[in-house]
Coordinates of C-alpha atoms in Angstrom, one line a residue:
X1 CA 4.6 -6.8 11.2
X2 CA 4.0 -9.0 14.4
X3 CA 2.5 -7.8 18.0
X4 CA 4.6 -9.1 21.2
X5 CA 3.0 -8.5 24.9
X6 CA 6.5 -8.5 26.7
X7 CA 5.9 -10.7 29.9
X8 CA 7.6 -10.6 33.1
X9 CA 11.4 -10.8 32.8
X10 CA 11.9 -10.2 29.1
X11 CA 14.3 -8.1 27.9
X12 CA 14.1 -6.2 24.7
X13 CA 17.6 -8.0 23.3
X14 CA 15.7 -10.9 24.1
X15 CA 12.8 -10.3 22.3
X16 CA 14.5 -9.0 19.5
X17 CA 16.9 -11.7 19.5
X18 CA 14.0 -14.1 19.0
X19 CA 12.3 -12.5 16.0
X20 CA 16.0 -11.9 14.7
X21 CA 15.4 -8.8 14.2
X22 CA 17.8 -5.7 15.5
X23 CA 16.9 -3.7 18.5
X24 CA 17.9 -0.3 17.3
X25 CA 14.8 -1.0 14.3
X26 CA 12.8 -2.7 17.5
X27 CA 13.1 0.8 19.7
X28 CA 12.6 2.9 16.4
X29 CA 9.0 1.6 15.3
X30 CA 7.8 1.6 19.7
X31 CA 9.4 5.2 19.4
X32 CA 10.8 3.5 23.0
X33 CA 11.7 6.2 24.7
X34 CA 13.3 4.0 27.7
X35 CA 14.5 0.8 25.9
X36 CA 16.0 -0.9 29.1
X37 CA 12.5 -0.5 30.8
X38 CA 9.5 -2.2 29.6
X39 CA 6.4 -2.9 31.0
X40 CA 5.0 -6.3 31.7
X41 CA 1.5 -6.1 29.6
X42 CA 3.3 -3.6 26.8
X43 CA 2.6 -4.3 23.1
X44 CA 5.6 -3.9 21.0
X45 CA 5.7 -3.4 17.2
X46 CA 8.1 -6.3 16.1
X47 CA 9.3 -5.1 12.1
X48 CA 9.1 -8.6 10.6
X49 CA 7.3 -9.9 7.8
X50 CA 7.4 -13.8 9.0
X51 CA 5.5 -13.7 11.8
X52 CA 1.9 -13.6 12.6
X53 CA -0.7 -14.1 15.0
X54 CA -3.7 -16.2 14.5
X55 CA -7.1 -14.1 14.4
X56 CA -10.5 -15.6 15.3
X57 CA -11.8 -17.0 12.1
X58 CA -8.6 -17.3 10.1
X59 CA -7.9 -21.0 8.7
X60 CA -4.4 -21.8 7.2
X61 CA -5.6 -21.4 3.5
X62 CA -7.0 -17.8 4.3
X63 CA -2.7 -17.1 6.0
X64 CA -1.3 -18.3 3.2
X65 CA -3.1 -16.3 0.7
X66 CA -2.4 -13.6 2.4
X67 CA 1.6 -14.2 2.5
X68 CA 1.9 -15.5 -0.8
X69 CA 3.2 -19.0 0.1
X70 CA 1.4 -22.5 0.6
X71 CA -0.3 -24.2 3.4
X72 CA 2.2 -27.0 3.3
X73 CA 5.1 -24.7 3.6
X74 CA 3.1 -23.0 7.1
X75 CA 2.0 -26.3 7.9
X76 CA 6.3 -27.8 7.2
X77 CA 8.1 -24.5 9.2
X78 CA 5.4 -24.7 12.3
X79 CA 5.3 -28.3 12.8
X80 CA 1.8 -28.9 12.5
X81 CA -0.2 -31.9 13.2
X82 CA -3.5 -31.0 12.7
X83 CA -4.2 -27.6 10.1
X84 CA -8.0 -27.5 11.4
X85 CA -6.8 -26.8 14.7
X86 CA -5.1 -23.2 14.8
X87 CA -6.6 -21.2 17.1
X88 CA -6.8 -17.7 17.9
X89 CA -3.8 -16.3 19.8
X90 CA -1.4 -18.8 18.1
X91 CA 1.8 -17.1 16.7
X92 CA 2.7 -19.0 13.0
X93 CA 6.4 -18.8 11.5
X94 CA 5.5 -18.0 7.8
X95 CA 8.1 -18.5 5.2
X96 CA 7.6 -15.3 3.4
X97 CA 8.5 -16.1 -0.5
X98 CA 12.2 -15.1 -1.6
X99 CA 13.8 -14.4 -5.0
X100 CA 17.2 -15.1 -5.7
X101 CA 18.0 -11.5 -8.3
X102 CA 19.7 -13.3 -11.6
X103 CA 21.9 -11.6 -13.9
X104 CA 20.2 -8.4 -15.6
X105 CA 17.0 -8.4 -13.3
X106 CA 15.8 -5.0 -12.0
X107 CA 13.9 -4.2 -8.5
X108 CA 11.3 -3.1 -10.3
X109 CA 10.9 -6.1 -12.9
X110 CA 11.0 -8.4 -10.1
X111 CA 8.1 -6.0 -7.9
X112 CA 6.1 -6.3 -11.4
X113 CA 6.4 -10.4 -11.4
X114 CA 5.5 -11.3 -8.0
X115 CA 2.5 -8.3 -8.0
X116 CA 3.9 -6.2 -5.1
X117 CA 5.0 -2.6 -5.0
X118 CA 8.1 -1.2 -5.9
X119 CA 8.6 0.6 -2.7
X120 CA 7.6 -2.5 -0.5
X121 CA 10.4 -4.3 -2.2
X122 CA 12.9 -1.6 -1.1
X123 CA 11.6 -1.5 2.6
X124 CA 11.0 -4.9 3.5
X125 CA 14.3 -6.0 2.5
X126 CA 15.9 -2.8 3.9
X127 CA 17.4 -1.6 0.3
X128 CA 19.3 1.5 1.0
X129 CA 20.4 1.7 -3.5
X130 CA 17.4 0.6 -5.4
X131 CA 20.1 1.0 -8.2
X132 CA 23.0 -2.0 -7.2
X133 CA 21.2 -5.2 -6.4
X134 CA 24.2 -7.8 -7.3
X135 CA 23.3 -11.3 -8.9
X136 CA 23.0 -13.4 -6.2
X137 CA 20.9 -11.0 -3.7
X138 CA 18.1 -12.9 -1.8
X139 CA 15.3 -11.2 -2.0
X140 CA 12.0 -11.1 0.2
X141 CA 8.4 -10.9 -1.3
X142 CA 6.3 -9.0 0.8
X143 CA 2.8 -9.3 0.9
X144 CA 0.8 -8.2 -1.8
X145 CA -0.7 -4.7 -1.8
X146 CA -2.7 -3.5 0.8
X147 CA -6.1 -2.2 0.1
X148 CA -6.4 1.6 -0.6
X149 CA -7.5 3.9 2.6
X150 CA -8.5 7.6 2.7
X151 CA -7.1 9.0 5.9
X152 CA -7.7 12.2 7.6
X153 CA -6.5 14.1 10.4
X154 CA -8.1 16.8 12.5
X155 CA -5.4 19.0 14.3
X156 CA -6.1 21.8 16.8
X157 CA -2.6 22.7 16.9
X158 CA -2.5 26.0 14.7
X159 CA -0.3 28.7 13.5
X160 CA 3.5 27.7 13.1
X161 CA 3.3 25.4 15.4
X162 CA 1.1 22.8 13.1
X163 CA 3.7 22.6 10.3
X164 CA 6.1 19.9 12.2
X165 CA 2.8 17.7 13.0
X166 CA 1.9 18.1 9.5
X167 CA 5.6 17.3 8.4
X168 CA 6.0 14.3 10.2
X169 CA 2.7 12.8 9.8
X170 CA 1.7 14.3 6.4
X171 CA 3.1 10.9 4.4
X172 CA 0.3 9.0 6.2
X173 CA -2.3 11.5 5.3
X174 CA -5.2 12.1 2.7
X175 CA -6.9 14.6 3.9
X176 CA -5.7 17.8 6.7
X177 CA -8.7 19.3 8.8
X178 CA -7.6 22.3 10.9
X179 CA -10.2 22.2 13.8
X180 CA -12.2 24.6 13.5
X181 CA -14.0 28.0 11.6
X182 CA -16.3 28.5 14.4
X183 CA -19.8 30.0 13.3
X184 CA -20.7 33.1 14.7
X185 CA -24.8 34.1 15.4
X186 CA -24.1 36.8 12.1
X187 CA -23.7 33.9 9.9
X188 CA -20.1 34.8 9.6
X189 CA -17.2 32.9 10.5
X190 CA -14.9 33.7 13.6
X191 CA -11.0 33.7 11.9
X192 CA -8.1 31.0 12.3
X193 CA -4.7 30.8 11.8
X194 CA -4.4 28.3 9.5
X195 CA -2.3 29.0 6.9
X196 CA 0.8 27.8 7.9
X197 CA -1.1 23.8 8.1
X198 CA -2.9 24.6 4.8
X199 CA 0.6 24.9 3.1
X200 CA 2.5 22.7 4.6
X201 CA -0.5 20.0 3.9
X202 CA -0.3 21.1 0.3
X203 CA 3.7 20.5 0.5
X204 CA 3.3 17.1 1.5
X205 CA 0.4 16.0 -1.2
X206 CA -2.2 16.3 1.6
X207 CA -5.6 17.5 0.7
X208 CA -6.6 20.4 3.2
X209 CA -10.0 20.3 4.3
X210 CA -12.0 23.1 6.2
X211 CA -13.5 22.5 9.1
X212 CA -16.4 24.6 10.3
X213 CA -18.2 24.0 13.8
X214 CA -21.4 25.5 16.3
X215 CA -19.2 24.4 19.8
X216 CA -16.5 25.3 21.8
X217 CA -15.1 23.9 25.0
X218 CA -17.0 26.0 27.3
X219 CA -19.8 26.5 25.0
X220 CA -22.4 23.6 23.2
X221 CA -23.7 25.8 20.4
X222 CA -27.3 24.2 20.1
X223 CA -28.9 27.8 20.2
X224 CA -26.0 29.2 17.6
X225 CA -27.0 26.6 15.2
X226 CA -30.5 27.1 15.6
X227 CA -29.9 30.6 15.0
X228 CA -27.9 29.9 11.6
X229 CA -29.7 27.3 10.7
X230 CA -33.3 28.3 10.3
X231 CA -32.4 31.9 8.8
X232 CA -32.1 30.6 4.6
X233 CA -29.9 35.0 5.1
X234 CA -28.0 33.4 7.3
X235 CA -27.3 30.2 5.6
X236 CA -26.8 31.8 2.2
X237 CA -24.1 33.9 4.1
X238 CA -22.3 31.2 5.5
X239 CA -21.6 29.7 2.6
X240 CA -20.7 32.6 0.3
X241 CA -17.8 33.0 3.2
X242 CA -16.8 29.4 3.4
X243 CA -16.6 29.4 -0.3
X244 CA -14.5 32.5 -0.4
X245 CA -12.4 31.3 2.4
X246 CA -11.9 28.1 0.4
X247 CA -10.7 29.6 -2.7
X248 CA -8.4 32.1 -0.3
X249 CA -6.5 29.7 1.9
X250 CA -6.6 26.8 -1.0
X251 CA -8.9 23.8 0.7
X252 CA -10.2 21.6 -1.3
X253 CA -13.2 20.1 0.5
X254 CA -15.4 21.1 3.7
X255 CA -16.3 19.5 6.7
X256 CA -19.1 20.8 8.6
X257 CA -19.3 19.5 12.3
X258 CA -22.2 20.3 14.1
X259 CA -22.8 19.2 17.4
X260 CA -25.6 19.4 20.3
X261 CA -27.9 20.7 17.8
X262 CA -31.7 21.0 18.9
X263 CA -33.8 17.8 18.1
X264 CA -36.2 20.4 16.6
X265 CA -33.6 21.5 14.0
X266 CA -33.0 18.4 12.4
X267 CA -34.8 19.1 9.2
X268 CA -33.3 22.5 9.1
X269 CA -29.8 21.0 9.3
X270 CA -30.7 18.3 6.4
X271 CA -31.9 21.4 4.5
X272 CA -28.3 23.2 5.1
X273 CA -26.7 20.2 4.1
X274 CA -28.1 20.2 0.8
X275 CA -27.6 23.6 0.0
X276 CA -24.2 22.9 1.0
X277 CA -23.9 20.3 -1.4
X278 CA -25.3 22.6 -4.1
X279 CA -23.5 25.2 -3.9
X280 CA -19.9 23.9 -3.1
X281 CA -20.0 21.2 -5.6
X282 CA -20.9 23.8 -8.3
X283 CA -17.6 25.6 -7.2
X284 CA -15.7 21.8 -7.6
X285 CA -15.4 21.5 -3.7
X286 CA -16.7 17.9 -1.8
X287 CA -18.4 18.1 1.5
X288 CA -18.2 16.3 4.1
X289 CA -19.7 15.9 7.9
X290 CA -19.0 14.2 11.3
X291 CA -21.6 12.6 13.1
X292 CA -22.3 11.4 16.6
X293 CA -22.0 7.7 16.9
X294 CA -25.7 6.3 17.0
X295 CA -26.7 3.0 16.9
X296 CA -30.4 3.6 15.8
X297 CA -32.3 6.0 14.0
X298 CA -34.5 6.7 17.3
X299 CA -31.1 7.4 19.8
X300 CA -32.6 10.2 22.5
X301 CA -30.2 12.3 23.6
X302 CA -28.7 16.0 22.3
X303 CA -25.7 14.4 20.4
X304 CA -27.7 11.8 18.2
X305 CA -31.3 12.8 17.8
X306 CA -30.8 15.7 14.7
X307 CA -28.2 13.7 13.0
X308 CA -30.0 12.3 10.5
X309 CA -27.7 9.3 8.9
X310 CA -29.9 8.5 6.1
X311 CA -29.9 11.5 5.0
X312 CA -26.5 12.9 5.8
X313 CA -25.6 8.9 3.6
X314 CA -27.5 10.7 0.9
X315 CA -26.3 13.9 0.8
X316 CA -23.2 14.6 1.4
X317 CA -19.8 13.2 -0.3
X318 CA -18.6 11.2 3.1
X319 CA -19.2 11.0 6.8
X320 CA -16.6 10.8 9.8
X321 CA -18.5 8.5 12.8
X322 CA -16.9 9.7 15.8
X323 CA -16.6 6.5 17.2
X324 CA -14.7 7.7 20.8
X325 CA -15.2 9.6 23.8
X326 CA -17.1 7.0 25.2
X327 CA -14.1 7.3 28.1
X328 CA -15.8 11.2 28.3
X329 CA -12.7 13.4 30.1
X330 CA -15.7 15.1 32.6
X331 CA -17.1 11.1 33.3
X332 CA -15.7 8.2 34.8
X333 CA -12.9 6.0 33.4
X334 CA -13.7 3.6 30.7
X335 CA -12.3 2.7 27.5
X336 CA -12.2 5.7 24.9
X337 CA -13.1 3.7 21.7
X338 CA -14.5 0.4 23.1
X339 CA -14.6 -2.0 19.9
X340 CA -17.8 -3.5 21.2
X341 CA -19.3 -0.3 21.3
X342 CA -18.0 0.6 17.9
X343 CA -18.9 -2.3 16.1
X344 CA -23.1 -1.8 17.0
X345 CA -22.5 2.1 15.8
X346 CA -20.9 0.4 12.5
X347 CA -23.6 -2.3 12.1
X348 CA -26.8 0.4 12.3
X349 CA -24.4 2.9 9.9
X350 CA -24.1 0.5 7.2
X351 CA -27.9 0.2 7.1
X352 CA -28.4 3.6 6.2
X353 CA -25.1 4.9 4.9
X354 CA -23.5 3.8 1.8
X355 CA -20.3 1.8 3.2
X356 CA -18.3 3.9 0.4
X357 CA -19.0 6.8 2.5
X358 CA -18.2 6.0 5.9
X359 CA -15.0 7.0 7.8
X360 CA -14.3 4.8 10.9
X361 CA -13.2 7.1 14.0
X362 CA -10.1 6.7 15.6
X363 CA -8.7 8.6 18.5
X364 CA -5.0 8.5 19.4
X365 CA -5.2 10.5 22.9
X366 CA -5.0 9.1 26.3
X367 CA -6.6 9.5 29.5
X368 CA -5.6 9.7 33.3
X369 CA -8.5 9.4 35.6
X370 CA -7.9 10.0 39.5
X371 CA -9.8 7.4 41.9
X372 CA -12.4 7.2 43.1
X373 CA -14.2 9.2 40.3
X374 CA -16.2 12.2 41.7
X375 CA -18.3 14.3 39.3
X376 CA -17.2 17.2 37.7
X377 CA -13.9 15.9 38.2
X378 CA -12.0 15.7 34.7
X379 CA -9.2 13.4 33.6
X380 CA -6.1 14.6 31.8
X381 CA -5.5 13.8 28.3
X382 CA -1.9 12.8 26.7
X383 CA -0.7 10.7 24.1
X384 CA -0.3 6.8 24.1
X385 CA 3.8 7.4 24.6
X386 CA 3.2 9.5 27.6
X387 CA 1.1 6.6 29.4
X388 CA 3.7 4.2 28.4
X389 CA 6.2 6.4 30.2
X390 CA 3.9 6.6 33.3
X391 CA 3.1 2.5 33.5
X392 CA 7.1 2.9 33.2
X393 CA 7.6 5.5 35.9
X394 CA 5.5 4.0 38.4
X395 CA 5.9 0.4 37.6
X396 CA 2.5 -0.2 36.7
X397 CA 1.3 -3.4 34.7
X398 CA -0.7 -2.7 31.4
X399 CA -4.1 -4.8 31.6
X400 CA -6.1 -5.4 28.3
X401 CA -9.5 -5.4 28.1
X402 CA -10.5 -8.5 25.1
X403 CA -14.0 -7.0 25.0
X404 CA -13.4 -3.0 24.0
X405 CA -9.7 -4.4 23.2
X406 CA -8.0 -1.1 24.9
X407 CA -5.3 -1.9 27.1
X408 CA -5.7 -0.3 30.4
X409 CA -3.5 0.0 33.8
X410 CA -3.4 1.6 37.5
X411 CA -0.8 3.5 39.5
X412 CA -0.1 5.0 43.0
X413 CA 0.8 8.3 42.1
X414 CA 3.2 10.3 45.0
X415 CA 0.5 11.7 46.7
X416 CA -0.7 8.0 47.4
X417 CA -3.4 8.7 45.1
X418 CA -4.8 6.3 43.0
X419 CA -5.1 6.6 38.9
X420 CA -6.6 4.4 36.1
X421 CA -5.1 5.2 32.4
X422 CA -7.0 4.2 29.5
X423 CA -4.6 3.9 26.0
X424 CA -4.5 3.2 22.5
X425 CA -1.3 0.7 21.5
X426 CA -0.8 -2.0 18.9
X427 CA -3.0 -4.6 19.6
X428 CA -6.1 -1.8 19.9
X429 CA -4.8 -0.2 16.3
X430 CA -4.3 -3.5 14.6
X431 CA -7.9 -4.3 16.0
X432 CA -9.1 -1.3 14.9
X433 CA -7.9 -1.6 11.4
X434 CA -9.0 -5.5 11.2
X435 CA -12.7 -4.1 11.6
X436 CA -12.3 -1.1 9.2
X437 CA -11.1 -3.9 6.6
X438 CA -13.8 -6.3 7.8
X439 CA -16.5 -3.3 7.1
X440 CA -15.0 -2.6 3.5
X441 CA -15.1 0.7 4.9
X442 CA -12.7 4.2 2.4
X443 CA -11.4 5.8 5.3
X444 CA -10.4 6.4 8.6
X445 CA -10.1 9.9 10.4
X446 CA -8.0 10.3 12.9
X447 CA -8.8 12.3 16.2
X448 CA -6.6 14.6 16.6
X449 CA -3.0 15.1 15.2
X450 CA -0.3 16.0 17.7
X451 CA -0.8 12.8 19.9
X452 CA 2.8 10.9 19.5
X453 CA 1.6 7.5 18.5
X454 CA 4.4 5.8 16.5
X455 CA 2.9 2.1 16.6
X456 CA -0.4 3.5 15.0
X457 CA 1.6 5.3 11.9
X458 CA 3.9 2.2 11.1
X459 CA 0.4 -0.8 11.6
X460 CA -1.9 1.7 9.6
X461 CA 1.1 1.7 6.8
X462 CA 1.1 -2.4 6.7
X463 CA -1.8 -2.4 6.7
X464 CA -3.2 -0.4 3.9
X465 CA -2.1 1.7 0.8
X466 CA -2.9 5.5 1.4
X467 CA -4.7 7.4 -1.0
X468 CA -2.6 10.2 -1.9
X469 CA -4.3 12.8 -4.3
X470 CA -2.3 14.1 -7.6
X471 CA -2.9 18.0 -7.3
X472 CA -1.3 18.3 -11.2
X473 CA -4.3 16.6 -12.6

């Protein structure tokens, strides 16, 4: 896949034209929902394998190995005079290697011979009959396999209304959190509708995970946890409901979210933690928690100061950093998931965390501040395809921000008021991944379903092979 910033006058039969690739596949992969209008500043999702743009610290040797074809052949197609001077931001022509099929060759002899999967065979060269491919037929090799990736989902959207979210996303999915058992002061839990995700998770090979919480949108739960958490009654049942709850709706695995809790607590909640452990891994269930995103063991502040990383990194099965919602909806606009900001959180987790058990948060909402920013005023929240249509609507020009790389832009609404959208699109994804891969970080969780983002689903798929668990064995 290659990443094109449409500038001013472009067309998309243009742009398409020039990657040689077809515009109805173009508009598919953007999910474009106006193809005859796009924004100068918009990152588009260009579904070709010879392509590719130079990243800071890449070297020619590093692209080729990467696309399974020479430096001489990059060097050849680009016309280059000097391979030690590619720089960042340069776009390469790279002759992906081709196979001409000979008589009594399979698709799935040649996959085996070049060391790439089956299925990126059939979809890189667009094979609509894996069973006909003629003597003659040139074939291209796609890059080799992607490293494997656990990926979960949160998703607030309950009852009937999760199953098409689940449907269409569940093939990029290992894991399906429905958000959230909320703990009541009784130790019990208050009830969701859930099944209908649960089972349509299981339909698609997608491992359901509980999800229990302390907060709510109008309430921070620091006194509910305390509550729960220094009462062993209370704790003991808790977890004889999650269990049963488990075993009754068919999860697989728990994760226990706690936020805002006291500072004074922290011990307690390391204590709940490993009773947790104990008690749901003796019933063949994993655990797993989300932490705020700290970078130091001595953060002030409610969020940070009684998530304990070291410990959590010891006792639990894996931890989701929420790494977002720096761009808070109550505060002033600002990136959501600045990189910058991300990266320090990553380089303190690593520390104390076993990398093997980190998830890098990603969030795949948008936000619409009005300006100037008064407090208490809060932005609204969309996906990255409804600010799209809005930089469209209003003919606003996307900005991009090289430091939190998040692309950005402002608009004169019809009241003459002024607005400042802060969005997720290729170029932040494709960053995003690059640091999960430079981290040698499992997984990625994904915050929350239900967000239309088609450019995320189709990068995080070239990117990496999903873990997909095999619920016969």
């Amino acid at each position: 896949m290659f990443i094109h910033v449409v500038m001013p006058g472009e067309t998309l039969w243009q742009i398409a034209n020039r990657y040689g690739v077809s515009v109805a596949e173009t508009v598919a992969v953007n999910g474009l929902q106006n193809p005859n209008r796009l924004v100068i500043g918009q990152a588009l999702v260009i579904p070709s394998e010879d392509f590719y743009t130079v990243q800071p610290g890449n070297t020619l040797w590093k692209i080729a190995q990467t696309y399974g074809t020479t430096v001489r052949e990059i060097v050849q197609a680009n016309q280059i005079t000097d391979p030690d001077s590619i720089r960042p931001g340069m776009i390469l022509y790279v002759p992906a290697p081709r196979h001409r099929v000979q008589p009594g060759e399979t698709l799935g002899g040649i996959a085996q011979m070049y060391g790439v999967s089956l299925q990126s065979l059939i979809t890189v060269n667009r094979i609509t009959d894996p069973d006909r491919i003629l003597p003659g037929t040139v074939l291209v090799i796609p890059r080799r396999a992607r490293p494997p990736l656990n990926v979960n989902g949160y998703l607030y959207t309950l009852g009937e209304d999760a199953v098409p979210i689940v449907r269409e996303d569940g093939r990029f999915l290992t894991y399906l959190s429905p958000f959230a058992y909320l703990i009541k002061e009784d130790g019990t839990l208050q009830p969701i509708d859930d099944e209908p995700a649960v089972q349509a998770a299981l339909t698609e090979r997608v491992v359901p995970m509980m999800s229990i919480t302390n907060f709510t949108s109008t309430s921070q739960g620091a006194n509910l946890a305390s509550v729960v958490l220094n009462s062993p009654q209370l704790v003991e049942r808790l977890l004889t409901e999650i269990i049963s709850l488990m075993k009754e709706k068919g999860y697989r695995g728990l994760n226990i979210d706690l936020e805002n809790v006291l500072p004074a607590d922290r011990e307690a909640y390391n204590r709940f933690l490993q009773r947790a452990v104990d008690r749901l891994h003796a019933e063949g269930f994993f655990v797993s928690t989300a932490l705020a995103p700290k970078t130091s063991e001595g953060q002030a502040g409610l969020l940070y100061e009684a998530h304990d990383y070291a410990a959590h990194g010891r006792i639990v099965d894996f931890v989701i950093l929420m790494t977002y919602e720096w761009g808070y909806r109550k505060g002033p606009p600002q990136p959501i998931s600045p990189l910058n900001q991300i990266e320090q959180v990553l380089d303190y987790a690593v520390t104390v965390i076993p990398r093997e058990k980190i998830y890098f948060g990603f969030q795949i909402y948008a936000r619409d501040w009005l300006l100037p920013h008064t407090e208490g005023q809060e932005a609204e929240t969309f996906s990255s395809q409804e600010a799209i249509a809005r930089a469209v609507r209003y003919g606003a020009e996307i900005q991009y921000d090289p430091v939190a790389q998040a692309p950005f832009f402002r608009y004169w609404d019809e009241q003459s008021r002024e607005h400042e959208v802060w969005f997720e699109d290729a170029r932040s994804a494709q960053a995003k991944f690059d640091m999960v891969k430079s981290y040698n970080l499992p997984g990625i969780s994904y915050w929350a379903l239900g967000y239309p983002f088609p450019q995320n689903w189709t990068l995080l798929e070239d990117n990496f092979t999903i873990r997909k668990w095999n619920f016969s064995s």
